[in-house]
C-alpha cells in the first residue's frame, strides 16, 4: 500500500447524513403539529386555525430569512470544524456601509450624481464585496494566523460592531423607497421576496456543497485536517474561502434587512443572529466535531427554530426565556450528537 493510499484511508469517506436529516424533518413535523394545536385553541375554529397558520408561516419564513441566509454559510463553517461568532456584527457593519452608500444627502454616490437604480446596483455589488472582505479577515486570522476560530471571530465580533457604532453615532440616513422594492414587491398579495432570496441561496450553497470539489474539501478538512493536508488539499485556502463566503452572505442578509425594514439600529442590528444560525445548523444535524452536515438540514433546522419561536410567543412566553430555550436546544442537540458518536464508536 503506497503513501497516497494510506493518506486517502485516513480521510473518512463522505458520511451519509440521511438519518440526521430524517430526524430533523420528523422534529419539524412534530413542531408543526404542536403549532396547529396552539393555533386551533387560540382561533376557536378550524377555519380560523388555517387562516392563522397561513399568516404564521409567512411571518416565520420572512422573519427568519436573514438568519436563514447566514445559517447557510455557518453550516459550511461548522462542517469544516470551525465557528463564526462575528456574523451578527458583520450584518451591522455591512448595514452601515449600505446605508452610507445610499445616503442621498451626504453619500459618495449621490455626490457623484449617481442615484436611482444604478446607485442601488452599485450599492449591492459593493456591499457584497465589503462583506466578502470582512469574511476574509476572519479566514486569514484562522487559516494563516492559526488562531482558534472561537477566539478570532470573538475578537472580530467586538471590533466590527464597536467600530460601526463609533462611526455611526450621528449617522441616520433615509433609505430611498426605490431600494425598498428589493423586498417589498408583493406576489399574490404577499411580501415573499425575502423568502425567495433565502431559498435560492440555500439551493446554490447546497449545489456547491454536494456537486463540487470544494464541497468535498470542506468535508475532508472537517473530518481530518491533517490527512486532508497530506492528501494535497490546500487546507488554509479552503478555510479562508469558507469564511469569505459567509461574510458575503452576511452582506446579502443586511441588504434584505435594510430593504425590508428601511433602517438599521446599529446598537442592536444582527444581535443574536449568530446564536440563531448556530442553533439551526446543529438542530439540522450538523456535527459540531466537523466532517458531517447538510445544507438542507440547516434550512429545516431554521424552520424548526422559527416554529418554536412562534409557539412560545403564542403561549405568552417572555422573549428572554425564548432565548433560554434556544440555549437549552443547542446543549441538548450537542449532547445527543455525543451520545450517538459514542454508540458508533
Tab-separated table of C-alpha atoms in Angstrom:
chain	number	residue	atom	x	y	z
A	1	UNK	CA	0.000	0.000	0.000
A	2	UNK	CA	1.597	3.275	-1.095
A	3	UNK	CA	1.649	6.552	0.844
A	4	UNK	CA	-1.173	8.151	-1.159
A	5	UNK	CA	-3.477	5.221	-0.414
A	6	UNK	CA	-2.645	5.385	3.290
A	7	UNK	CA	-3.378	9.090	3.419
A	8	UNK	CA	-6.622	8.597	1.499
A	9	UNK	CA	-7.717	5.982	4.009
A	10	UNK	CA	-7.096	8.466	6.835
A	11	UNK	CA	-9.839	10.721	5.455
A	12	UNK	CA	-13.273	9.355	6.335
A	13	UNK	CA	-15.430	8.668	3.320
A	14	UNK	CA	-18.332	11.061	2.805
A	15	UNK	CA	-20.722	10.219	5.610
A	16	UNK	CA	-24.405	9.883	4.893
A	17	UNK	CA	-26.473	12.417	6.740
A	18	UNK	CA	-29.779	10.805	5.806
A	19	UNK	CA	-30.507	9.618	9.352
A	20	UNK	CA	-29.913	13.035	10.888
A	21	UNK	CA	-31.922	14.745	8.135
A	22	UNK	CA	-34.832	12.335	8.631
A	23	UNK	CA	-34.806	13.052	12.374
A	24	UNK	CA	-34.758	16.803	11.662
A	25	UNK	CA	-37.729	16.579	9.286
A	26	UNK	CA	-39.591	14.468	11.854
A	27	UNK	CA	-38.868	17.112	14.515
A	28	UNK	CA	-40.264	19.806	12.200
A	29	UNK	CA	-43.447	17.776	11.662
A	30	UNK	CA	-43.884	17.411	15.444
A	31	UNK	CA	-43.347	21.161	15.940
A	32	UNK	CA	-45.915	21.955	13.223
A	33	UNK	CA	-48.448	19.641	14.887
A	34	UNK	CA	-47.879	21.403	18.208
A	35	UNK	CA	-48.216	24.739	16.445
A	36	UNK	CA	-51.511	23.586	14.903
A	37	UNK	CA	-52.887	22.666	18.319
A	38	UNK	CA	-51.881	26.044	19.775
A	39	UNK	CA	-53.327	27.890	16.769
A	40	UNK	CA	-56.544	25.869	16.969
A	41	UNK	CA	-57.003	26.702	20.637
A	42	UNK	CA	-56.405	30.408	20.049
A	43	UNK	CA	-58.508	30.572	16.878
A	44	UNK	CA	-61.523	28.702	18.240
A	45	UNK	CA	-62.333	27.075	14.866
A	46	UNK	CA	-60.715	25.076	12.063
A	47	UNK	CA	-61.217	27.869	9.535
A	48	UNK	CA	-59.629	30.370	11.848
A	49	UNK	CA	-56.794	27.941	12.551
A	50	UNK	CA	-55.923	27.539	8.850
A	51	UNK	CA	-56.022	31.285	8.331
A	52	UNK	CA	-53.734	31.841	11.305
A	53	UNK	CA	-51.425	29.032	10.168
A	54	UNK	CA	-51.014	30.586	6.724
A	55	UNK	CA	-50.154	34.005	8.103
A	56	UNK	CA	-47.931	32.465	10.771
A	57	UNK	CA	-45.891	30.599	8.168
A	58	UNK	CA	-45.454	33.675	6.030
A	59	UNK	CA	-44.200	35.581	9.083
A	60	UNK	CA	-41.946	32.704	10.168
A	61	UNK	CA	-40.299	32.481	6.747
A	62	UNK	CA	-39.911	36.256	6.346
A	63	UNK	CA	-38.653	36.880	9.876
A	64	UNK	CA	-36.090	34.082	9.667
A	65	UNK	CA	-34.843	34.849	6.166
A	66	UNK	CA	-31.935	36.989	7.446
A	67	UNK	CA	-30.637	34.423	9.934
A	68	UNK	CA	-31.526	31.695	7.429
A	69	UNK	CA	-29.177	33.149	4.815
A	70	UNK	CA	-26.395	33.312	7.418
A	71	UNK	CA	-27.090	29.722	8.511
A	72	UNK	CA	-26.163	28.505	5.031
A	73	UNK	CA	-22.628	29.845	5.467
A	74	UNK	CA	-22.490	28.826	9.131
A	75	UNK	CA	-23.261	25.260	8.082
A	76	UNK	CA	-20.160	25.152	5.860
A	77	UNK	CA	-18.061	26.629	8.665
A	78	UNK	CA	-19.198	24.103	11.265
A	79	UNK	CA	-18.789	21.186	8.858
A	80	UNK	CA	-15.188	22.347	8.354
A	81	UNK	CA	-14.666	22.213	12.127
A	82	UNK	CA	-14.918	25.963	12.764
A	83	UNK	CA	-17.317	28.502	14.241
A	84	UNK	CA	-18.145	32.141	13.483
A	85	UNK	CA	-19.384	34.408	16.278
A	86	UNK	CA	-18.997	37.592	14.232
A	87	UNK	CA	-21.867	37.151	11.756
A	88	UNK	CA	-24.293	39.388	13.666
A	89	UNK	CA	-21.714	42.165	13.929
A	90	UNK	CA	-20.843	41.702	10.245
A	91	UNK	CA	-24.505	42.366	9.390
A	92	UNK	CA	-24.305	45.569	11.443
A	93	UNK	CA	-21.109	46.700	9.679
A	94	UNK	CA	-22.482	45.794	6.250
A	95	UNK	CA	-25.706	47.613	7.008
A	96	UNK	CA	-23.829	50.787	7.879
A	97	UNK	CA	-21.859	50.515	4.630
A	98	UNK	CA	-25.039	50.032	2.591
A	99	UNK	CA	-26.772	52.996	4.196
A	100	UNK	CA	-23.684	55.182	3.730
A	101	UNK	CA	-23.692	54.431	0.009
A	102	UNK	CA	-27.454	55.003	-0.231
A	103	UNK	CA	-27.388	58.320	1.636
A	104	UNK	CA	-28.762	60.820	-0.870
A	105	UNK	CA	-27.671	63.775	1.270
A	106	UNK	CA	-24.028	63.025	2.025
A	107	UNK	CA	-23.308	59.676	0.379
A	108	UNK	CA	-20.491	59.225	-2.158
A	109	UNK	CA	-22.774	58.011	-4.938
A	110	UNK	CA	-25.102	60.993	-4.623
A	111	UNK	CA	-22.069	63.289	-4.627
A	112	UNK	CA	-21.081	61.795	-7.998
A	113	UNK	CA	-24.602	62.277	-9.337
A	114	UNK	CA	-25.435	58.560	-9.262
A	115	UNK	CA	-28.972	57.906	-7.984
A	116	UNK	CA	-31.850	55.536	-8.582
A	117	UNK	CA	-31.370	52.037	-9.989
A	118	UNK	CA	-27.664	52.474	-10.947
A	119	UNK	CA	-26.940	53.533	-7.352
A	120	UNK	CA	-28.803	50.520	-5.986
A	121	UNK	CA	-26.920	48.101	-8.236
A	122	UNK	CA	-23.554	49.611	-7.276
A	123	UNK	CA	-24.533	49.502	-3.605
A	124	UNK	CA	-25.462	45.812	-3.723
A	125	UNK	CA	-22.256	44.822	-5.554
A	126	UNK	CA	-20.022	46.981	-3.332
A	127	UNK	CA	-21.727	45.650	-0.195
A	128	UNK	CA	-21.191	42.014	-1.178
A	129	UNK	CA	-17.520	42.758	-1.868
A	130	UNK	CA	-17.264	44.520	1.510
A	131	UNK	CA	-18.854	41.548	3.280
A	132	UNK	CA	-16.539	39.183	1.430
A	133	UNK	CA	-13.552	41.185	2.700
A	134	UNK	CA	-14.839	41.105	6.286
A	135	UNK	CA	-15.104	37.341	5.963
A	136	UNK	CA	-11.584	37.252	4.523
A	137	UNK	CA	-10.326	38.900	7.721
A	138	UNK	CA	-11.747	36.040	9.754
A	139	UNK	CA	-10.461	33.473	7.276
A	140	UNK	CA	-6.923	34.869	7.245
A	141	UNK	CA	-6.755	35.088	11.044
A	142	UNK	CA	-7.794	31.439	11.296
A	143	UNK	CA	-6.056	29.949	8.255
A	144	UNK	CA	-2.773	31.881	8.296
A	145	UNK	CA	-2.688	33.403	11.779
A	146	UNK	CA	-3.516	29.955	13.234
A	147	UNK	CA	-5.938	31.465	15.727
A	148	UNK	CA	-8.720	29.219	17.042
A	149	UNK	CA	-11.968	30.125	15.219
A	150	UNK	CA	-13.710	30.907	18.508
A	151	UNK	CA	-11.043	33.446	19.522
A	152	UNK	CA	-10.628	35.018	16.080
A	153	UNK	CA	-14.347	35.550	15.482
A	154	UNK	CA	-14.980	36.638	19.081
A	155	UNK	CA	-12.420	39.384	18.518
A	156	UNK	CA	-13.799	40.473	15.160
A	157	UNK	CA	-17.337	40.360	16.583
A	158	UNK	CA	-16.353	43.074	19.047
A	159	UNK	CA	-14.287	45.029	16.503
A	160	UNK	CA	-16.917	45.092	13.727
A	161	UNK	CA	-19.724	46.244	15.997
A	162	UNK	CA	-17.823	48.746	18.150
A	163	UNK	CA	-16.159	50.438	15.157
A	164	UNK	CA	-19.527	50.638	13.378
A	165	UNK	CA	-21.198	52.150	16.421
A	166	UNK	CA	-18.436	54.728	16.847
A	167	UNK	CA	-18.555	55.802	13.189
A	168	UNK	CA	-22.352	55.920	13.101
A	169	UNK	CA	-23.135	57.840	16.281
A	170	UNK	CA	-24.613	60.784	14.360
A	171	UNK	CA	-25.491	58.815	11.240
A	172	UNK	CA	-29.164	58.373	10.367
A	173	UNK	CA	-29.760	58.451	6.605
A	174	UNK	CA	-33.079	57.720	4.939
A	175	UNK	CA	-33.258	54.607	2.785
A	176	UNK	CA	-34.731	55.516	-0.650
A	177	UNK	CA	-38.116	53.987	-1.429
A	178	UNK	CA	-36.713	52.552	-4.645
A	179	UNK	CA	-34.205	50.447	-2.726
A	180	UNK	CA	-37.008	49.024	-0.567
A	181	UNK	CA	-38.500	47.493	-3.715
A	182	UNK	CA	-35.788	44.814	-3.454
A	183	UNK	CA	-38.003	43.100	-0.885
A	184	UNK	CA	-41.321	44.949	-0.791
A	185	UNK	CA	-42.715	43.930	-4.181
A	186	UNK	CA	-45.771	41.779	-3.496
A	187	UNK	CA	-46.501	38.498	-5.248
A	188	UNK	CA	-50.108	37.286	-4.940
A	189	UNK	CA	-50.614	39.958	-2.313
A	190	UNK	CA	-47.760	38.776	-0.087
A	191	UNK	CA	-44.213	40.026	0.544
A	192	UNK	CA	-42.308	36.876	-0.377
A	193	UNK	CA	-39.050	38.118	-1.938
A	194	UNK	CA	-37.013	37.729	1.301
A	195	UNK	CA	-38.140	34.090	1.347
A	196	UNK	CA	-37.271	33.655	-2.328
A	197	UNK	CA	-33.753	35.025	-1.775
A	198	UNK	CA	-33.235	32.640	1.148
A	199	UNK	CA	-34.445	29.599	-0.822
A	200	UNK	CA	-32.347	30.470	-3.897
A	201	UNK	CA	-29.212	30.948	-1.784
A	202	UNK	CA	-29.875	27.649	0.011
A	203	UNK	CA	-30.149	25.849	-3.341
A	204	UNK	CA	-26.921	27.428	-4.630
A	205	UNK	CA	-24.954	26.567	-1.472
A	206	UNK	CA	-26.413	23.032	-1.493
A	207	UNK	CA	-25.261	22.506	-5.080
A	208	UNK	CA	-21.784	23.866	-4.279
A	209	UNK	CA	-21.541	21.593	-1.238
A	210	UNK	CA	-22.837	18.460	-2.976
A	211	UNK	CA	-21.580	18.770	-6.538
A	212	UNK	CA	-18.186	20.497	-6.433
A	213	UNK	CA	-14.672	19.627	-5.317
A	214	UNK	CA	-14.853	22.500	-2.848
A	215	UNK	CA	-17.720	20.788	-1.013
A	216	UNK	CA	-15.731	17.569	-0.719
A	217	UNK	CA	-12.743	19.527	0.518
A	218	UNK	CA	-14.866	21.153	3.250
A	219	UNK	CA	-15.875	17.694	4.479
A	220	UNK	CA	-12.284	16.434	4.314
A	221	UNK	CA	-10.962	19.388	6.323
A	222	UNK	CA	-13.644	18.916	8.968
A	223	UNK	CA	-13.146	15.157	9.136
A	224	UNK	CA	-9.351	15.075	9.417
A	225	UNK	CA	-7.435	18.274	8.753
A	226	UNK	CA	-4.001	16.639	8.870
A	227	UNK	CA	-4.966	13.922	6.410
A	228	UNK	CA	-6.589	16.495	4.130
A	229	UNK	CA	-3.359	18.487	4.074
A	230	UNK	CA	-1.257	15.411	3.358
A	231	UNK	CA	-3.568	14.436	0.501
A	232	UNK	CA	-2.849	17.728	-1.249
A	233	UNK	CA	-5.806	19.846	-0.191
A	234	UNK	CA	-4.977	23.492	0.440
A	235	UNK	CA	-6.499	23.499	3.926
A	236	UNK	CA	-5.725	27.161	4.597
A	237	UNK	CA	-7.258	28.189	1.286
A	238	UNK	CA	-10.416	26.169	1.945
A	239	UNK	CA	-10.868	27.722	5.389
A	240	UNK	CA	-10.289	31.224	4.080
A	241	UNK	CA	-12.856	30.762	1.306
A	242	UNK	CA	-15.486	29.377	3.689
A	243	UNK	CA	-15.317	32.422	5.948
A	244	UNK	CA	-15.219	34.777	2.956
A	245	UNK	CA	-18.386	33.167	1.536
A	246	UNK	CA	-20.087	33.555	4.908
A	247	UNK	CA	-19.060	37.225	5.006
A	248	UNK	CA	-20.679	37.739	1.593
A	249	UNK	CA	-23.846	36.016	2.835
A	250	UNK	CA	-23.895	38.390	5.823
A	251	UNK	CA	-23.879	41.225	3.321
A	252	UNK	CA	-26.848	39.724	1.472
A	253	UNK	CA	-28.690	39.362	4.797
A	254	UNK	CA	-28.018	43.027	5.639
A	255	UNK	CA	-29.309	44.142	2.219
A	256	UNK	CA	-32.541	42.161	2.710
A	257	UNK	CA	-32.868	43.542	6.242
A	258	UNK	CA	-32.446	47.199	5.243
A	259	UNK	CA	-34.647	46.890	2.163
A	260	UNK	CA	-37.440	45.405	4.256
A	261	UNK	CA	-37.142	47.461	7.464
A	262	UNK	CA	-35.972	50.698	5.824
A	263	UNK	CA	-33.426	51.465	8.544
A	264	UNK	CA	-30.963	49.849	10.931
A	265	UNK	CA	-30.368	50.192	14.659
A	266	UNK	CA	-26.583	49.960	14.823
A	267	UNK	CA	-26.647	49.222	18.545
A	268	UNK	CA	-28.693	46.035	18.171
A	269	UNK	CA	-28.775	45.088	14.480
A	270	UNK	CA	-27.820	41.449	13.946
A	271	UNK	CA	-27.571	40.830	17.681
A	272	UNK	CA	-28.239	37.169	18.442
A	273	UNK	CA	-28.176	36.098	14.793
A	274	UNK	CA	-25.026	34.065	15.399
A	275	UNK	CA	-26.887	32.047	18.045
A	276	UNK	CA	-29.890	31.538	15.752
A	277	UNK	CA	-27.665	30.379	12.889
A	278	UNK	CA	-25.602	28.029	15.056
A	279	UNK	CA	-28.737	26.585	16.672
A	280	UNK	CA	-30.353	25.977	13.264
A	281	UNK	CA	-27.244	24.240	11.936
A	282	UNK	CA	-26.890	21.981	14.974
A	283	UNK	CA	-30.603	21.153	15.133
A	284	UNK	CA	-30.319	20.359	11.422
A	285	UNK	CA	-27.936	17.503	12.223
A	286	UNK	CA	-24.540	19.068	11.519
A	287	UNK	CA	-21.861	17.704	13.821
A	288	UNK	CA	-20.010	20.235	15.983
A	289	UNK	CA	-16.969	17.968	15.605
A	290	UNK	CA	-16.965	18.700	11.861
A	291	UNK	CA	-16.975	16.456	8.825
A	292	UNK	CA	-20.714	15.825	8.674
A	293	UNK	CA	-23.686	18.018	7.911
A	294	UNK	CA	-26.328	19.090	5.446
A	295	UNK	CA	-27.395	22.418	3.948
A	296	UNK	CA	-30.940	21.052	3.674
A	297	UNK	CA	-30.756	20.083	7.350
A	298	UNK	CA	-29.663	23.612	8.288
A	299	UNK	CA	-32.591	25.029	6.292
A	300	UNK	CA	-35.062	22.718	8.054
A	301	UNK	CA	-33.349	23.483	11.372
A	302	UNK	CA	-34.034	27.188	10.878
A	303	UNK	CA	-37.694	26.375	10.188
A	304	UNK	CA	-37.813	24.416	13.449
A	305	UNK	CA	-36.382	27.376	15.355
A	306	UNK	CA	-38.898	29.680	13.684
A	307	UNK	CA	-41.869	27.448	14.524
A	308	UNK	CA	-40.601	27.090	18.095
A	309	UNK	CA	-40.410	30.890	18.477
A	310	UNK	CA	-43.919	31.191	17.070
A	311	UNK	CA	-45.280	28.643	19.558
A	312	UNK	CA	-43.522	30.271	22.511
A	313	UNK	CA	-44.818	33.711	21.527
A	314	UNK	CA	-48.336	32.341	21.017
A	315	UNK	CA	-48.471	30.960	24.554
A	316	UNK	CA	-47.031	34.162	26.015
A	317	UNK	CA	-43.514	33.056	26.961
A	318	UNK	CA	-41.294	36.148	27.604
A	319	UNK	CA	-38.659	36.962	24.974
A	320	UNK	CA	-35.742	36.411	27.347
A	321	UNK	CA	-36.986	32.925	28.200
A	322	UNK	CA	-37.298	32.169	24.475
A	323	UNK	CA	-33.551	32.712	24.218
A	324	UNK	CA	-33.079	30.368	27.190
A	325	UNK	CA	-34.997	27.684	25.287
A	326	UNK	CA	-32.689	28.182	22.271
A	327	UNK	CA	-29.673	27.696	24.525
A	328	UNK	CA	-31.180	24.543	26.004
A	329	UNK	CA	-31.842	23.187	22.495
A	330	UNK	CA	-28.202	23.760	21.490
A	331	UNK	CA	-26.970	21.936	24.610
A	332	UNK	CA	-29.397	19.063	24.088
A	333	UNK	CA	-28.517	18.699	20.384
A	334	UNK	CA	-24.757	18.587	21.081
A	335	UNK	CA	-25.239	16.086	23.925
A	336	UNK	CA	-27.326	13.913	21.599
A	337	UNK	CA	-24.554	14.046	18.982
A	338	UNK	CA	-22.017	12.983	21.607
A	339	UNK	CA	-24.175	10.015	22.661
A	340	UNK	CA	-24.640	8.944	19.053
A	341	UNK	CA	-20.895	9.291	18.450
A	342	UNK	CA	-20.094	7.005	21.385
A	343	UNK	CA	-22.579	4.390	20.163
A	344	UNK	CA	-20.985	4.349	16.688
A	345	UNK	CA	-17.528	4.086	18.241
